[in-house]
């Protein structure tokens, strides 16, 4: 669910995946829920998807802060090893876009 109360500008749209390694269960949803909770507490603009969390902002610093928040959230619950994958789309020619604009552009072309 997106965090709808914040900014609309999004020069930076990032896919952030954090994978706790060495957990006692195969399901990671409890761990990821802690990360999302912390990101929301910090006011990050985000959308949770099945494979990553989309973070968006007009500031690169916010994206990098989200990585730190995610890492620290897992460390706070005792995770000793964390795999972090970050992919950033930095679009300076269209600063007023949102993540759903990227999806809409593709679907319009599909027809």
PDB file of N, CA and C in Angstrom:
ATOM      1  N   UNK A   1       0.839  -1.180   0.000  1.00  0.00           N
ATOM      2  CA  UNK A   1       0.000   0.000   0.000  1.00  0.00           C
ATOM      3  C   UNK A   1       0.883   1.243   0.000  1.00  0.00           C
ATOM      4  N   UNK A   2       0.642   2.180  -0.868  1.00  0.00           N
ATOM      5  CA  UNK A   2       1.483   3.362  -0.918  1.00  0.00           C
ATOM      6  C   UNK A   2       1.294   4.254   0.297  1.00  0.00           C
ATOM      7  N   UNK A   3       2.315   5.017   0.580  1.00  0.00           N
ATOM      8  CA  UNK A   3       2.269   6.025   1.623  1.00  0.00           C
ATOM      9  C   UNK A   3       1.819   7.300   0.928  1.00  0.00           C
ATOM     10  N   UNK A   4       0.530   7.609   0.951  1.00  0.00           N
ATOM     11  CA  UNK A   4      -0.039   8.642   0.101  1.00  0.00           C
ATOM     12  C   UNK A   4       0.071  10.062   0.636  1.00  0.00           C
ATOM     13  N   UNK A   5       0.523  10.262   1.859  1.00  0.00           N
ATOM     14  CA  UNK A   5       0.461  11.578   2.445  1.00  0.00           C
ATOM     15  C   UNK A   5       1.653  12.469   2.188  1.00  0.00           C
ATOM     16  N   UNK A   6       2.599  12.067   1.385  1.00  0.00           N
ATOM     17  CA  UNK A   6       3.844  12.829   1.272  1.00  0.00           C
ATOM     18  C   UNK A   6       3.972  13.510  -0.080  1.00  0.00           C
ATOM     19  N   UNK A   7       5.159  13.537  -0.612  1.00  0.00           N
ATOM     20  CA  UNK A   7       5.464  14.297  -1.813  1.00  0.00           C
ATOM     21  C   UNK A   7       4.919  13.646  -3.078  1.00  0.00           C
ATOM     22  N   UNK A   8       4.813  14.441  -4.122  1.00  0.00           N
ATOM     23  CA  UNK A   8       4.412  13.885  -5.413  1.00  0.00           C
ATOM     24  C   UNK A   8       5.585  13.829  -6.380  1.00  0.00           C
ATOM     25  N   UNK A   9       6.603  14.638  -6.139  1.00  0.00           N
ATOM     26  CA  UNK A   9       7.766  14.627  -7.028  1.00  0.00           C
ATOM     27  C   UNK A   9       8.578  13.364  -6.814  1.00  0.00           C
ATOM     28  N   UNK A  10       9.130  12.852  -7.897  1.00  0.00           N
ATOM     29  CA  UNK A  10       9.928  11.643  -7.758  1.00  0.00           C
ATOM     30  C   UNK A  10      11.002  11.587  -8.827  1.00  0.00           C
ATOM     31  N   UNK A  11      12.019  12.392  -8.669  1.00  0.00           N
ATOM     32  CA  UNK A  11      13.165  12.291  -9.572  1.00  0.00           C
ATOM     33  C   UNK A  11      13.809  10.926  -9.421  1.00  0.00           C
ATOM     34  N   UNK A  12      13.696  10.369  -8.205  1.00  0.00           N
ATOM     35  CA  UNK A  12      14.330   9.093  -7.900  1.00  0.00           C
ATOM     36  C   UNK A  12      13.269   8.063  -7.528  1.00  0.00           C
ATOM     37  N   UNK A  13      13.253   6.965  -8.258  1.00  0.00           N
ATOM     38  CA  UNK A  13      12.400   5.829  -7.932  1.00  0.00           C
ATOM     39  C   UNK A  13      13.326   4.634  -7.784  1.00  0.00           C
ATOM     40  N   UNK A  14      13.233   3.975  -6.627  1.00  0.00           N
ATOM     41  CA  UNK A  14      14.159   2.884  -6.336  1.00  0.00           C
ATOM     42  C   UNK A  14      13.417   1.622  -5.933  1.00  0.00           C
ATOM     43  N   UNK A  15      13.972   0.505  -6.334  1.00  0.00           N
ATOM     44  CA  UNK A  15      13.492  -0.800  -5.878  1.00  0.00           C
ATOM     45  C   UNK A  15      14.483  -1.282  -4.825  1.00  0.00           C
ATOM     46  N   UNK A  16      13.993  -1.461  -3.613  1.00  0.00           N
ATOM     47  CA  UNK A  16      14.823  -1.901  -2.496  1.00  0.00           C
ATOM     48  C   UNK A  16      14.374  -3.282  -2.049  1.00  0.00           C
ATOM     49  N   UNK A  17      15.293  -4.224  -2.074  1.00  0.00           N
ATOM     50  CA  UNK A  17      15.032  -5.573  -1.569  1.00  0.00           C
ATOM     51  C   UNK A  17      16.035  -5.870  -0.474  1.00  0.00           C
ATOM     52  N   UNK A  18      15.532  -6.309   0.659  1.00  0.00           N
ATOM     53  CA  UNK A  18      16.404  -6.737   1.746  1.00  0.00           C
ATOM     54  C   UNK A  18      16.067  -8.184   2.067  1.00  0.00           C
ATOM     55  N   UNK A  19      17.084  -8.992   2.170  1.00  0.00           N
ATOM     56  CA  UNK A  19      16.888 -10.419   2.428  1.00  0.00           C
ATOM     57  C   UNK A  19      17.682 -10.805   3.660  1.00  0.00           C
ATOM     58  N   UNK A  20      16.976 -11.077   4.751  1.00  0.00           N
ATOM     59  CA  UNK A  20      17.676 -11.562   5.940  1.00  0.00           C
ATOM     60  C   UNK A  20      18.149 -12.989   5.699  1.00  0.00           C
ATOM     61  N   UNK A  21      19.393 -13.253   6.009  1.00  0.00           N
ATOM     62  CA  UNK A  21      19.967 -14.582   5.790  1.00  0.00           C
ATOM     63  C   UNK A  21      20.203 -15.251   7.140  1.00  0.00           C
ATOM     64  N   UNK A  22      19.895 -16.540   7.201  1.00  0.00           N
ATOM     65  CA  UNK A  22      20.128 -17.294   8.423  1.00  0.00           C
ATOM     66  C   UNK A  22      18.969 -17.263   9.393  1.00  0.00           C
ATOM     67  N   UNK A  23      17.769 -16.983   8.893  1.00  0.00           N
ATOM     68  CA  UNK A  23      16.602 -16.972   9.770  1.00  0.00           C
ATOM     69  C   UNK A  23      16.127 -18.405  10.011  1.00  0.00           C
ATOM     70  N   UNK A  24      15.309 -18.577  11.018  1.00  0.00           N
ATOM     71  CA  UNK A  24      14.872 -19.924  11.381  1.00  0.00           C
ATOM     72  C   UNK A  24      13.693 -20.422  10.543  1.00  0.00           C
ATOM     73  N   UNK A  25      13.053 -19.537   9.769  1.00  0.00           N
ATOM     74  CA  UNK A  25      11.900 -19.914   8.951  1.00  0.00           C
ATOM     75  C   UNK A  25      12.167 -19.565   7.484  1.00  0.00           C
ATOM     76  N   UNK A  26      11.459 -20.232   6.593  1.00  0.00           N
ATOM     77  CA  UNK A  26      11.595 -19.910   5.173  1.00  0.00           C
ATOM     78  C   UNK A  26      10.820 -18.647   4.817  1.00  0.00           C
ATOM     79  N   UNK A  27       9.755 -18.338   5.538  1.00  0.00           N
ATOM     80  CA  UNK A  27       8.991 -17.121   5.301  1.00  0.00           C
ATOM     81  C   UNK A  27       9.743 -15.917   5.858  1.00  0.00           C
ATOM     82  N   UNK A  28       9.764 -14.852   5.078  1.00  0.00           N
ATOM     83  CA  UNK A  28      10.458 -13.628   5.500  1.00  0.00           C
ATOM     84  C   UNK A  28       9.493 -12.482   5.778  1.00  0.00           C
ATOM     85  N   UNK A  29       8.192 -12.722   5.693  1.00  0.00           N
ATOM     86  CA  UNK A  29       7.219 -11.629   5.801  1.00  0.00           C
ATOM     87  C   UNK A  29       7.278 -10.912   7.143  1.00  0.00           C
ATOM     88  N   UNK A  30       7.560 -11.618   8.240  1.00  0.00           N
ATOM     89  CA  UNK A  30       7.684 -10.949   9.542  1.00  0.00           C
ATOM     90  C   UNK A  30       8.838  -9.949   9.535  1.00  0.00           C
ATOM     91  N   UNK A  31       9.939 -10.357   8.938  1.00  0.00           N
ATOM     92  CA  UNK A  31      11.111  -9.479   8.862  1.00  0.00           C
ATOM     93  C   UNK A  31      10.846  -8.265   7.974  1.00  0.00           C
ATOM     94  N   UNK A  32      10.246  -8.509   6.825  1.00  0.00           N
ATOM     95  CA  UNK A  32       9.975  -7.426   5.885  1.00  0.00           C
ATOM     96  C   UNK A  32       8.939  -6.470   6.474  1.00  0.00           C
ATOM     97  N   UNK A  33       7.986  -6.998   7.213  1.00  0.00           N
ATOM     98  CA  UNK A  33       6.991  -6.136   7.862  1.00  0.00           C
ATOM     99  C   UNK A  33       7.660  -5.155   8.824  1.00  0.00           C
ATOM    100  N   UNK A  34       8.679  -5.596   9.533  1.00  0.00           N
ATOM    101  CA  UNK A  34       9.421  -4.693  10.435  1.00  0.00           C
ATOM    102  C   UNK A  34      10.104  -3.588   9.646  1.00  0.00           C
ATOM    103  N   UNK A  35      10.673  -3.939   8.512  1.00  0.00           N
ATOM    104  CA  UNK A  35      11.337  -2.948   7.662  1.00  0.00           C
ATOM    105  C   UNK A  35      10.320  -1.918   7.171  1.00  0.00           C
ATOM    106  N   UNK A  36       9.195  -2.382   6.649  1.00  0.00           N
ATOM    107  CA  UNK A  36       8.163  -1.475   6.128  1.00  0.00           C
ATOM    108  C   UNK A  36       7.637  -0.574   7.247  1.00  0.00           C
ATOM    109  N   UNK A  37       7.434  -1.138   8.414  1.00  0.00           N
ATOM    110  CA  UNK A  37       6.973  -0.359   9.563  1.00  0.00           C
ATOM    111  C   UNK A  37       7.934   0.797   9.863  1.00  0.00           C
ATOM    112  N   UNK A  38       9.223   0.503   9.878  1.00  0.00           N
ATOM    113  CA  UNK A  38      10.235   1.537  10.163  1.00  0.00           C
ATOM    114  C   UNK A  38      10.283   2.584   9.046  1.00  0.00           C
ATOM    115  N   UNK A  39      10.188   2.151   7.799  1.00  0.00           N
ATOM    116  CA  UNK A  39      10.194   3.092   6.688  1.00  0.00           C
ATOM    117  C   UNK A  39       8.993   4.037   6.769  1.00  0.00           C
ATOM    118  N   UNK A  40       7.834   3.494   7.099  1.00  0.00           N
ATOM    119  CA  UNK A  40       6.634   4.333   7.250  1.00  0.00           C
ATOM    120  C   UNK A  40       6.779   5.306   8.414  1.00  0.00           C
ATOM    121  N   UNK A  41       7.335   4.830   9.526  1.00  0.00           N
ATOM    122  CA  UNK A  41       7.550   5.703  10.687  1.00  0.00           C
ATOM    123  C   UNK A  41       8.417   6.904  10.324  1.00  0.00           C
ATOM    124  N   UNK A  42       9.352   6.693   9.399  1.00  0.00           N
ATOM    125  CA  UNK A  42      10.256   7.764   8.969  1.00  0.00           C
ATOM    126  C   UNK A  42       9.662   8.619   7.848  1.00  0.00           C
ATOM    127  N   UNK A  43       8.418   8.309   7.451  1.00  0.00           N
ATOM    128  CA  UNK A  43       7.741   9.122   6.439  1.00  0.00           C
ATOM    129  C   UNK A  43       8.174   8.878   5.011  1.00  0.00           C
ATOM    130  N   UNK A  44       8.773   7.723   4.752  1.00  0.00           N
ATOM    131  CA  UNK A  44       9.216   7.411   3.394  1.00  0.00           C
ATOM    132  C   UNK A  44       8.010   7.184   2.481  1.00  0.00           C
ATOM    133  N   UNK A  45       8.118   7.645   1.239  1.00  0.00           N
ATOM    134  CA  UNK A  45       7.127   7.348   0.211  1.00  0.00           C
ATOM    135  C   UNK A  45       7.439   5.957  -0.305  1.00  0.00           C
ATOM    136  N   UNK A  46       6.491   5.043  -0.181  1.00  0.00           N
ATOM    137  CA  UNK A  46       6.790   3.669  -0.567  1.00  0.00           C
ATOM    138  C   UNK A  46       5.579   2.919  -1.061  1.00  0.00           C
ATOM    139  N   UNK A  47       5.861   1.884  -1.807  1.00  0.00           N
ATOM    140  CA  UNK A  47       4.869   0.912  -2.250  1.00  0.00           C
ATOM    141  C   UNK A  47       5.485  -0.467  -2.063  1.00  0.00           C
ATOM    142  N   UNK A  48       4.764  -1.344  -1.389  1.00  0.00           N
ATOM    143  CA  UNK A  48       5.229  -2.711  -1.195  1.00  0.00           C
ATOM    144  C   UNK A  48       4.756  -3.544  -2.379  1.00  0.00           C
ATOM    145  N   UNK A  49       5.689  -4.260  -3.007  1.00  0.00           N
ATOM    146  CA  UNK A  49       5.347  -5.170  -4.103  1.00  0.00           C
ATOM    147  C   UNK A  49       5.778  -6.577  -3.700  1.00  0.00           C
ATOM    148  N   UNK A  50       5.410  -7.579  -4.468  1.00  0.00           N
ATOM    149  CA  UNK A  50       5.773  -8.946  -4.087  1.00  0.00           C
ATOM    150  C   UNK A  50       7.276  -9.212  -4.005  1.00  0.00           C
ATOM    151  N   UNK A  51       8.079  -8.462  -4.766  1.00  0.00           N
ATOM    152  CA  UNK A  51       9.503  -8.766  -4.838  1.00  0.00           C
ATOM    153  C   UNK A  51      10.425  -7.679  -4.295  1.00  0.00           C
ATOM    154  N   UNK A  52       9.879  -6.502  -4.006  1.00  0.00           N
ATOM    155  CA  UNK A  52      10.695  -5.408  -3.482  1.00  0.00           C
ATOM    156  C   UNK A  52       9.775  -4.335  -2.928  1.00  0.00           C
ATOM    157  N   UNK A  53      10.387  -3.355  -2.309  1.00  0.00           N
ATOM    158  CA  UNK A  53       9.653  -2.176  -1.869  1.00  0.00           C
ATOM    159  C   UNK A  53      10.128  -1.021  -2.738  1.00  0.00           C
ATOM    160  N   UNK A  54       9.180  -0.313  -3.326  1.00  0.00           N
ATOM    161  CA  UNK A  54       9.498   0.828  -4.171  1.00  0.00           C
ATOM    162  C   UNK A  54       9.535   2.060  -3.270  1.00  0.00           C
ATOM    163  N   UNK A  55      10.651   2.776  -3.325  1.00  0.00           N
ATOM    164  CA  UNK A  55      10.838   4.005  -2.570  1.00  0.00           C
ATOM    165  C   UNK A  55      10.964   5.132  -3.591  1.00  0.00           C
ATOM    166  N   UNK A  56      10.291   6.259  -3.347  1.00  0.00           N
ATOM    167  CA  UNK A  56      10.427   7.357  -4.300  1.00  0.00           C
ATOM    168  C   UNK A  56      10.527   8.696  -3.588  1.00  0.00           C
ATOM    169  N   UNK A  57      11.326   9.575  -4.193  1.00  0.00           N
ATOM    170  CA  UNK A  57      11.580  10.885  -3.605  1.00  0.00           C
ATOM    171  C   UNK A  57      12.206  11.803  -4.652  1.00  0.00           C
ATOM    172  N   UNK A  58      12.183  13.085  -4.362  1.00  0.00           N
ATOM    173  CA  UNK A  58      12.908  14.018  -5.218  1.00  0.00           C
ATOM    174  C   UNK A  58      14.340  14.199  -4.730  1.00  0.00           C
ATOM    175  N   UNK A  59      14.705  13.496  -3.650  1.00  0.00           N
ATOM    176  CA  UNK A  59      16.052  13.606  -3.082  1.00  0.00           C
ATOM    177  C   UNK A  59      16.728  12.242  -3.023  1.00  0.00           C
ATOM    178  N   UNK A  60      17.909  12.146  -3.577  1.00  0.00           N
ATOM    179  CA  UNK A  60      18.685  10.912  -3.510  1.00  0.00           C
ATOM    180  C   UNK A  60      18.978  10.526  -2.055  1.00  0.00           C
ATOM    181  N   UNK A  61      19.171  11.513  -1.222  1.00  0.00           N
ATOM    182  CA  UNK A  61      19.460  11.257   0.197  1.00  0.00           C
ATOM    183  C   UNK A  61      18.361  10.435   0.859  1.00  0.00           C
ATOM    184  N   UNK A  62      17.101  10.662   0.462  1.00  0.00           N
ATOM    185  CA  UNK A  62      15.992   9.892   1.032  1.00  0.00           C
ATOM    186  C   UNK A  62      16.086   8.418   0.654  1.00  0.00           C
ATOM    187  N   UNK A  63      16.481   8.152  -0.574  1.00  0.00           N
ATOM    188  CA  UNK A  63      16.619   6.770  -1.030  1.00  0.00           C
ATOM    189  C   UNK A  63      17.719   6.074  -0.227  1.00  0.00           C
ATOM    190  N   UNK A  64      18.839   6.740  -0.066  1.00  0.00           N
ATOM    191  CA  UNK A  64      19.945   6.150   0.680  1.00  0.00           C
ATOM    192  C   UNK A  64      19.612   6.008   2.161  1.00  0.00           C
ATOM    193  N   UNK A  65      18.846   6.945   2.687  1.00  0.00           N
ATOM    194  CA  UNK A  65      18.382   6.849   4.074  1.00  0.00           C
ATOM    195  C   UNK A  65      17.491   5.614   4.250  1.00  0.00           C
ATOM    196  N   UNK A  66      16.660   5.336   3.254  1.00  0.00           N
ATOM    197  CA  UNK A  66      15.781   4.159   3.322  1.00  0.00           C
ATOM    198  C   UNK A  66      16.589   2.874   3.428  1.00  0.00           C
ATOM    199  N   UNK A  67      17.718   2.814   2.739  1.00  0.00           N
ATOM    200  CA  UNK A  67      18.585   1.632   2.828  1.00  0.00           C
ATOM    201  C   UNK A  67      19.094   1.469   4.264  1.00  0.00           C
ATOM    202  N   UNK A  68      19.536   2.562   4.859  1.00  0.00           N
ATOM    203  CA  UNK A  68      20.027   2.507   6.235  1.00  0.00           C
ATOM    204  C   UNK A  68      18.917   2.092   7.206  1.00  0.00           C
ATOM    205  N   UNK A  69      17.731   2.655   7.023  1.00  0.00           N
ATOM    206  CA  UNK A  69      16.600   2.319   7.885  1.00  0.00           C
ATOM    207  C   UNK A  69      16.275   0.834   7.776  1.00  0.00           C
ATOM    208  N   UNK A  70      16.242   0.318   6.560  1.00  0.00           N
ATOM    209  CA  UNK A  70      15.941  -1.102   6.345  1.00  0.00           C
ATOM    210  C   UNK A  70      16.992  -1.979   7.005  1.00  0.00           C
ATOM    211  N   UNK A  71      18.247  -1.639   6.805  1.00  0.00           N
ATOM    212  CA  UNK A  71      19.342  -2.395   7.411  1.00  0.00           C
ATOM    213  C   UNK A  71      19.224  -2.382   8.936  1.00  0.00           C
ATOM    214  N   UNK A  72      19.051  -1.200   9.497  1.00  0.00           N
ATOM    215  CA  UNK A  72      18.984  -1.070  10.952  1.00  0.00           C
ATOM    216  C   UNK A  72      17.771  -1.782  11.546  1.00  0.00           C
ATOM    217  N   UNK A  73      16.648  -1.771  10.820  1.00  0.00           N
ATOM    218  CA  UNK A  73      15.451  -2.459  11.306  1.00  0.00           C
ATOM    219  C   UNK A  73      15.706  -3.955  11.460  1.00  0.00           C
ATOM    220  N   UNK A  74      16.409  -4.532  10.500  1.00  0.00           N
ATOM    221  CA  UNK A  74      16.722  -5.963  10.588  1.00  0.00           C
ATOM    222  C   UNK A  74      17.759  -6.245  11.670  1.00  0.00           C
ATOM    223  N   UNK A  75      18.739  -5.386  11.789  1.00  0.00           N
ATOM    224  CA  UNK A  75      19.748  -5.558  12.851  1.00  0.00           C
ATOM    225  C   UNK A  75      19.092  -5.468  14.229  1.00  0.00           C
ATOM    226  N   UNK A  76      18.116  -4.566  14.363  1.00  0.00           N
ATOM    227  CA  UNK A  76      17.430  -4.393  15.646  1.00  0.00           C
ATOM    228  C   UNK A  76      16.676  -5.642  16.094  1.00  0.00           C
ATOM    229  N   UNK A  77      16.294  -6.481  15.144  1.00  0.00           N
ATOM    230  CA  UNK A  77      15.608  -7.719  15.522  1.00  0.00           C
ATOM    231  C   UNK A  77      16.543  -8.926  15.467  1.00  0.00           C
ATOM    232  N   UNK A  78      17.838  -8.656  15.408  1.00  0.00           N
ATOM    233  CA  UNK A  78      18.820  -9.716  15.566  1.00  0.00           C
ATOM    234  C   UNK A  78      19.348 -10.374  14.314  1.00  0.00           C
ATOM    235  N   UNK A  79      19.026  -9.845  13.150  1.00  0.00           N
ATOM    236  CA  UNK A  79      19.532 -10.446  11.920  1.00  0.00           C
ATOM    237  C   UNK A  79      21.024 -10.139  11.800  1.00  0.00           C
ATOM    238  N   UNK A  80      21.813 -11.188  11.605  1.00  0.00           N
ATOM    239  CA  UNK A  80      23.276 -11.053  11.549  1.00  0.00           C
ATOM    240  C   UNK A  80      23.826 -10.862  10.140  1.00  0.00           C
ATOM    241  N   UNK A  81      23.067 -11.321   9.140  1.00  0.00           N
ATOM    242  CA  UNK A  81      23.523 -11.183   7.757  1.00  0.00           C
ATOM    243  C   UNK A  81      22.356 -10.727   6.910  1.00  0.00           C
ATOM    244  N   UNK A  82      22.597  -9.699   6.070  1.00  0.00           N
ATOM    245  CA  UNK A  82      21.532  -9.097   5.270  1.00  0.00           C
ATOM    246  C   UNK A  82      22.038  -8.889   3.849  1.00  0.00           C
ATOM    247  N   UNK A  83      21.280  -9.386   2.894  1.00  0.00           N
ATOM    248  CA  UNK A  83      21.562  -9.141   1.487  1.00  0.00           C
ATOM    249  C   UNK A  83      20.692  -7.953   1.066  1.00  0.00           C
ATOM    250  N   UNK A  84      21.312  -6.896   0.543  1.00  0.00           N
ATOM    251  CA  UNK A  84      20.585  -5.686   0.161  1.00  0.00           C
ATOM    252  C   UNK A  84      20.783  -5.447  -1.333  1.00  0.00           C
ATOM    253  N   UNK A  85      19.670  -5.286  -2.034  1.00  0.00           N
ATOM    254  CA  UNK A  85      19.699  -4.985  -3.457  1.00  0.00           C
ATOM    255  C   UNK A  85      18.975  -3.669  -3.672  1.00  0.00           C
ATOM    256  N   UNK A  86      19.653  -2.713  -4.308  1.00  0.00           N
ATOM    257  CA  UNK A  86      19.074  -1.402  -4.562  1.00  0.00           C
ATOM    258  C   UNK A  86      19.231  -1.059  -6.040  1.00  0.00           C
ATOM    259  N   UNK A  87      18.124  -0.723  -6.657  1.00  0.00           N
ATOM    260  CA  UNK A  87      18.135  -0.287  -8.062  1.00  0.00           C
ATOM    261  C   UNK A  87      17.461   1.078  -8.102  1.00  0.00           C
ATOM    262  N   UNK A  88      18.150   2.071  -8.656  1.00  0.00           N
ATOM    263  CA  UNK A  88      17.639   3.438  -8.660  1.00  0.00           C
ATOM    264  C   UNK A  88      17.462   3.939 -10.091  1.00  0.00           C
ATOM    265  N   UNK A  89      16.284   4.477 -10.371  1.00  0.00           N
ATOM    266  CA  UNK A  89      16.014   5.177 -11.621  1.00  0.00           C
ATOM    267  C   UNK A  89      16.052   6.667 -11.292  1.00  0.00           C
ATOM    268  N   UNK A  90      17.093   7.352 -11.758  1.00  0.00           N
ATOM    269  CA  UNK A  90      17.253   8.790 -11.525  1.00  0.00           C
ATOM    270  C   UNK A  90      16.838   9.514 -12.795  1.00  0.00           C
ATOM    271  N   UNK A  91      15.664  10.094 -12.774  1.00  0.00           N
ATOM    272  CA  UNK A  91      15.102  10.733 -13.972  1.00  0.00           C
ATOM    273  C   UNK A  91      14.998  12.234 -13.731  1.00  0.00           C
ATOM    274  N   UNK A  92      15.959  12.986 -14.226  1.00  0.00           N
ATOM    275  CA  UNK A  92      16.016  14.417 -13.969  1.00  0.00           C
ATOM    276  C   UNK A  92      15.212  15.238 -14.982  1.00  0.00           C
ATOM    277  N   UNK A  93      14.816  14.605 -16.092  1.00  0.00           N
ATOM    278  CA  UNK A  93      14.034  15.327 -17.085  1.00  0.00           C
ATOM    279  C   UNK A  93      12.534  15.262 -16.821  1.00  0.00           C
ATOM    280  N   UNK A  94      12.094  14.401 -15.892  1.00  0.00           N
ATOM    281  CA  UNK A  94      10.673  14.278 -15.540  1.00  0.00           C
ATOM    282  C   UNK A  94      10.542  14.176 -14.020  1.00  0.00           C
ATOM    283  N   UNK A  95      10.750  15.282 -13.326  1.00  0.00           N
ATOM    284  CA  UNK A  95      10.766  15.229 -11.859  1.00  0.00           C
ATOM    285  C   UNK A  95       9.399  15.052 -11.209  1.00  0.00           C
ATOM    286  N   UNK A  96       8.308  15.242 -11.945  1.00  0.00           N
ATOM    287  CA  UNK A  96       6.975  15.173 -11.344  1.00  0.00           C
ATOM    288  C   UNK A  96       6.280  13.836 -11.562  1.00  0.00           C
ATOM    289  N   UNK A  97       7.022  12.788 -11.713  1.00  0.00           N
ATOM    290  CA  UNK A  97       6.421  11.478 -11.969  1.00  0.00           C
ATOM    291  C   UNK A  97       6.256  10.685 -10.678  1.00  0.00           C
ATOM    292  N   UNK A  98       5.488   9.623 -10.778  1.00  0.00           N
ATOM    293  CA  UNK A  98       5.257   8.696  -9.676  1.00  0.00           C
ATOM    294  C   UNK A  98       5.539   7.288 -10.196  1.00  0.00           C
ATOM    295  N   UNK A  99       5.754   6.334  -9.305  1.00  0.00           N
ATOM    296  CA  UNK A  99       6.016   4.963  -9.773  1.00  0.00           C
ATOM    297  C   UNK A  99       4.933   4.440 -10.714  1.00  0.00           C
ATOM    298  N   UNK A 100       3.670   4.744 -10.428  1.00  0.00           N
ATOM    299  CA  UNK A 100       2.595   4.223 -11.272  1.00  0.00           C
ATOM    300  C   UNK A 100       2.640   4.812 -12.686  1.00  0.00           C
ATOM    301  N   UNK A 101       3.290   5.980 -12.852  1.00  0.00           N
ATOM    302  CA  UNK A 101       3.435   6.558 -14.190  1.00  0.00           C
ATOM    303  C   UNK A 101       4.282   5.662 -15.091  1.00  0.00           C
ATOM    304  N   UNK A 102       5.279   5.017 -14.508  1.00  0.00           N
ATOM    305  CA  UNK A 102       6.134   4.107 -15.283  1.00  0.00           C
ATOM    306  C   UNK A 102       5.323   2.905 -15.775  1.00  0.00           C
ATOM    307  N   UNK A 103       4.488   2.375 -14.906  1.00  0.00           N
ATOM    308  CA  UNK A 103       3.653   1.228 -15.262  1.00  0.00           C
ATOM    309  C   UNK A 103       2.638   1.638 -16.327  1.00  0.00           C
ATOM    310  N   UNK A 104       2.002   2.780 -16.123  1.00  0.00           N
ATOM    311  CA  UNK A 104       0.999   3.269 -17.058  1.00  0.00           C
ATOM    312  C   UNK A 104       1.586   3.440 -18.458  1.00  0.00           C
ATOM    313  N   UNK A 105       2.809   3.980 -18.549  1.00  0.00           N
ATOM    314  CA  UNK A 105       3.438   4.192 -19.844  1.00  0.00           C
ATOM    315  C   UNK A 105       3.619   2.883 -20.612  1.00  0.00           C
ATOM    316  N   UNK A 106       3.986   1.835 -19.919  1.00  0.00           N
ATOM    317  CA  UNK A 106       4.162   0.530 -20.577  1.00  0.00           C
ATOM    318  C   UNK A 106       2.816  -0.049 -20.982  1.00  0.00           C
ATOM    319  N   UNK A 107       1.844  -0.016 -20.076  1.00  0.00           N
ATOM    320  CA  UNK A 107       0.535  -0.599 -20.373  1.00  0.00           C
ATOM    321  C   UNK A 107      -0.174   0.119 -21.517  1.00  0.00           C
ATOM    322  N   UNK A 108       0.025   1.420 -21.657  1.00  0.00           N
ATOM    323  CA  UNK A 108      -0.549   2.155 -22.779  1.00  0.00           C
ATOM    324  C   UNK A 108       0.030   1.667 -24.106  1.00  0.00           C
ATOM    325  N   UNK A 109       1.269   1.281 -24.109  1.00  0.00           N
ATOM    326  CA  UNK A 109       1.925   0.807 -25.331  1.00  0.00           C
ATOM    327  C   UNK A 109       1.500  -0.626 -25.669  1.00  0.00           C
ATOM    328  N   UNK A 110       1.132  -1.387 -24.646  1.00  0.00           N
ATOM    329  CA  UNK A 110       0.682  -2.762 -24.871  1.00  0.00           C
ATOM    330  C   UNK A 110      -0.683  -2.751 -25.538  1.00  0.00           C
ATOM    331  N   UNK A 111      -1.520  -1.818 -25.144  1.00  0.00           N
ATOM    332  CA  UNK A 111      -2.825  -1.654 -25.768  1.00  0.00           C
ATOM    333  C   UNK A 111      -3.957  -2.307 -25.103  1.00  0.00           C
TER     334      UNK A 111
END
